[in-house]
XYZ file of C-alpha atoms in Angstrom:
190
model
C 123.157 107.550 93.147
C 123.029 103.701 92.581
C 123.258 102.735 96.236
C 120.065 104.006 97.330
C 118.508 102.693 94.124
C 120.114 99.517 95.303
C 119.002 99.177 98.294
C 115.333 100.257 97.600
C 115.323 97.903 94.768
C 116.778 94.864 96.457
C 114.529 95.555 99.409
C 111.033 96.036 97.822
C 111.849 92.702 95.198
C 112.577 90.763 98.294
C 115.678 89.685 96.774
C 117.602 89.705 100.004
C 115.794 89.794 103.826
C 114.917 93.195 104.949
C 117.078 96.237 105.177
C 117.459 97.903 108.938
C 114.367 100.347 108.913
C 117.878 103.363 109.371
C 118.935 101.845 106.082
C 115.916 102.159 104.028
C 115.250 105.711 105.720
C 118.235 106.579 104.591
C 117.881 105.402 101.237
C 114.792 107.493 100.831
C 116.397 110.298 101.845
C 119.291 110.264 99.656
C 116.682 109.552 96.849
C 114.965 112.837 98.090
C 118.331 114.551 98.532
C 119.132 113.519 94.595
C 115.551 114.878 93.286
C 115.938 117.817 94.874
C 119.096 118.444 93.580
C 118.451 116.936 90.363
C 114.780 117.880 89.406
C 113.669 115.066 87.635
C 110.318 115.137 86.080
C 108.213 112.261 85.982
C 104.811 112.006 83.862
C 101.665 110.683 85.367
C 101.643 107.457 82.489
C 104.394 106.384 85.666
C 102.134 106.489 88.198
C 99.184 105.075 87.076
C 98.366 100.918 88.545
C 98.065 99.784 91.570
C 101.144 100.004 94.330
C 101.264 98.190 97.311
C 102.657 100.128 100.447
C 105.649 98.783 101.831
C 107.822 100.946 104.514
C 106.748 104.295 106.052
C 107.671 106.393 108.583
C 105.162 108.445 109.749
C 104.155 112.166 109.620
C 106.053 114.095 111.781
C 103.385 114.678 114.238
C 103.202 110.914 114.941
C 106.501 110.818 115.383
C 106.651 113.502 117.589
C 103.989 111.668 119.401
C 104.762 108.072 119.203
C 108.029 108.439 119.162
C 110.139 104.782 120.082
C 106.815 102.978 118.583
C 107.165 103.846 115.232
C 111.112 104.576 115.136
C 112.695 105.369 112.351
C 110.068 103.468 110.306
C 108.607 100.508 110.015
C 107.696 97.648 106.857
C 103.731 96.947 107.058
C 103.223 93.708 108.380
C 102.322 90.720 105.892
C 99.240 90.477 107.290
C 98.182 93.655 106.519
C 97.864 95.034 102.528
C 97.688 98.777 101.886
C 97.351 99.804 97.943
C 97.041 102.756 96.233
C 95.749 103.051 93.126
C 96.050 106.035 90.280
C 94.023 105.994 87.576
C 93.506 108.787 84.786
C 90.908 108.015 82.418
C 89.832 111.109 80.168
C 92.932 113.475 80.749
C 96.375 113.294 82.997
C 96.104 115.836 85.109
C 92.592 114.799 86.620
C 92.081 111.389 88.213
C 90.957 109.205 90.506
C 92.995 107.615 93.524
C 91.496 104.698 95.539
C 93.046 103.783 98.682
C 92.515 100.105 100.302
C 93.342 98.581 103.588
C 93.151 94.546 103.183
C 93.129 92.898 106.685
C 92.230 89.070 107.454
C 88.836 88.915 105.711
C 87.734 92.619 105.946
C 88.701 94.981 102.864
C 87.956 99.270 103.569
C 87.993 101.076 100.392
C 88.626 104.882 100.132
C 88.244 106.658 96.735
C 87.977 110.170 95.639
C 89.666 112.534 93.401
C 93.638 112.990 92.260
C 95.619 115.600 90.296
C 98.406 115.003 88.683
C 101.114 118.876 89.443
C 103.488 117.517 87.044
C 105.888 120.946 87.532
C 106.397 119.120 91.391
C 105.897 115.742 90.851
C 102.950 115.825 93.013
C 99.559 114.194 93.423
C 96.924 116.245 95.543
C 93.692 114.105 96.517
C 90.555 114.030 98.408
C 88.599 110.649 99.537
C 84.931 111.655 98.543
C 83.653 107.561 99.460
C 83.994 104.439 101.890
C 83.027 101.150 101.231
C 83.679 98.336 103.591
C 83.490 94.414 102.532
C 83.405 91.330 104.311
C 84.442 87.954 102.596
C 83.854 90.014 99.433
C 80.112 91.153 100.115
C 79.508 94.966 100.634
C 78.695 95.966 104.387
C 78.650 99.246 104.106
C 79.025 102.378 102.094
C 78.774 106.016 102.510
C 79.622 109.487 100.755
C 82.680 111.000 103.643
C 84.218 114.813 103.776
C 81.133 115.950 101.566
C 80.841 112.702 99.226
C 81.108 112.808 95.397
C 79.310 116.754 95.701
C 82.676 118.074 97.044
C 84.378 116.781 94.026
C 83.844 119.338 91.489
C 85.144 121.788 94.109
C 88.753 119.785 94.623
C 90.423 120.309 91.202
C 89.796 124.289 91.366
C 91.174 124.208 95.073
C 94.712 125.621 96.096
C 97.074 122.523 96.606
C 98.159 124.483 100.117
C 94.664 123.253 101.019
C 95.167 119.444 100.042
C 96.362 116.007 101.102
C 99.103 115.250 98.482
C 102.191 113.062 97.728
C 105.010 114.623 96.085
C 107.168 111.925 94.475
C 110.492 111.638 94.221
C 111.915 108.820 93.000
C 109.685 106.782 90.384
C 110.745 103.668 88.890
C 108.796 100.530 87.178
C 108.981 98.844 90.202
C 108.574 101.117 93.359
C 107.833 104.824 94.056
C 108.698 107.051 96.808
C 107.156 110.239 98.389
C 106.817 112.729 100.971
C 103.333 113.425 102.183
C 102.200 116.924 103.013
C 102.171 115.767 106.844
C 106.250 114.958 106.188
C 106.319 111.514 106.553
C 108.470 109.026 104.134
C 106.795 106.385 102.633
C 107.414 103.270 99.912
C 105.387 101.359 97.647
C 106.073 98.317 95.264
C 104.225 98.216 92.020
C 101.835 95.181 91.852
């Protein structure tokens, strides 16, 4: 068990250069390999901040389609800053998730509603609103995929019919996931 945690951990503290992408792919999957055998269980209270995307791979349909582009995986460049935020306010199993894409002097935020499936370790969600800033003014913001109305709706829909992450391997300092579309993907806690 403590070489993938190893290698995930020395990678996403920057403690050493960069892992081959094959290394840190295969580090996730022996972390996925391990919760599946092992069935941890981690609480929501874990997942709550902000965590800044590091490494993914792709769902398997882009990498069915893009094949040699993506490779195994790939870091996100330093120019670019993807976060993902959880937060839980009045219970923790219903949330909020916002999702934002920093790149040069343009920020796109992406909100909407989370639920915390603690029996799988996943997070379903829905983004219900877009805002877009430039140099830290607001440009432009609209309700998307039926705005805040659609909300109410998510928490009482089947999770077959949901984005979601289903974590598994949480620690203080990074998280890792599957997404329903099968990619791989890491983020280090901010």
């Amino acid at each position: 068990m403590t070489d993938f945690l190893q290698i995930l951990n020395d990678a996403t503290n920057n403690k050493v250069s960069n892992p081959a992408s094959q290394e840190i792919v295969s580090a996730l999957l022996s972390a996925e390999k391990y919760s599946h055998q092992h069935k941890p269980k981690y609480n929501v209270e874990q997942l709550i901040g902000n965590w800044q995307l590091y490494f993914i791979t792709g769902t398997k349909n882009s990498q069915k389609k893009l094949g040699n582009i993506l490779g195994s995986g790939f870091y996100l460049p330093f120019f670019t800053q993807v976060i993902i935020s959880y937060s839980f306010p009045e219970n923790f199993t219903q949330g909020r998730v916002e999702n934002t894409v920093k790149f040069g002097l343009v920020k796109f935020s992406i909100d909407g509603p989370c639920k915390f499936i603690e029996k799988k370790n996943i997070i379903a969600f829905d983004f219900t609103y877009l805002i877009m800033e430039i140099l830290g003014n607001k440009i432009y913001q609209t309700n998307i995929r039926k705005g805040r109305q659609g909300e109410d709706k998510f928490y009482a829909t089947n999770i077959s019919k949901q984005a979601f992450f289903s974590y598994f391997l949480v620690t203080d300092k990074f998280i890792a996931a599957r997404g329903r579309g099968g990619g791989l993907a890491l983020w280090k806690k901010l």
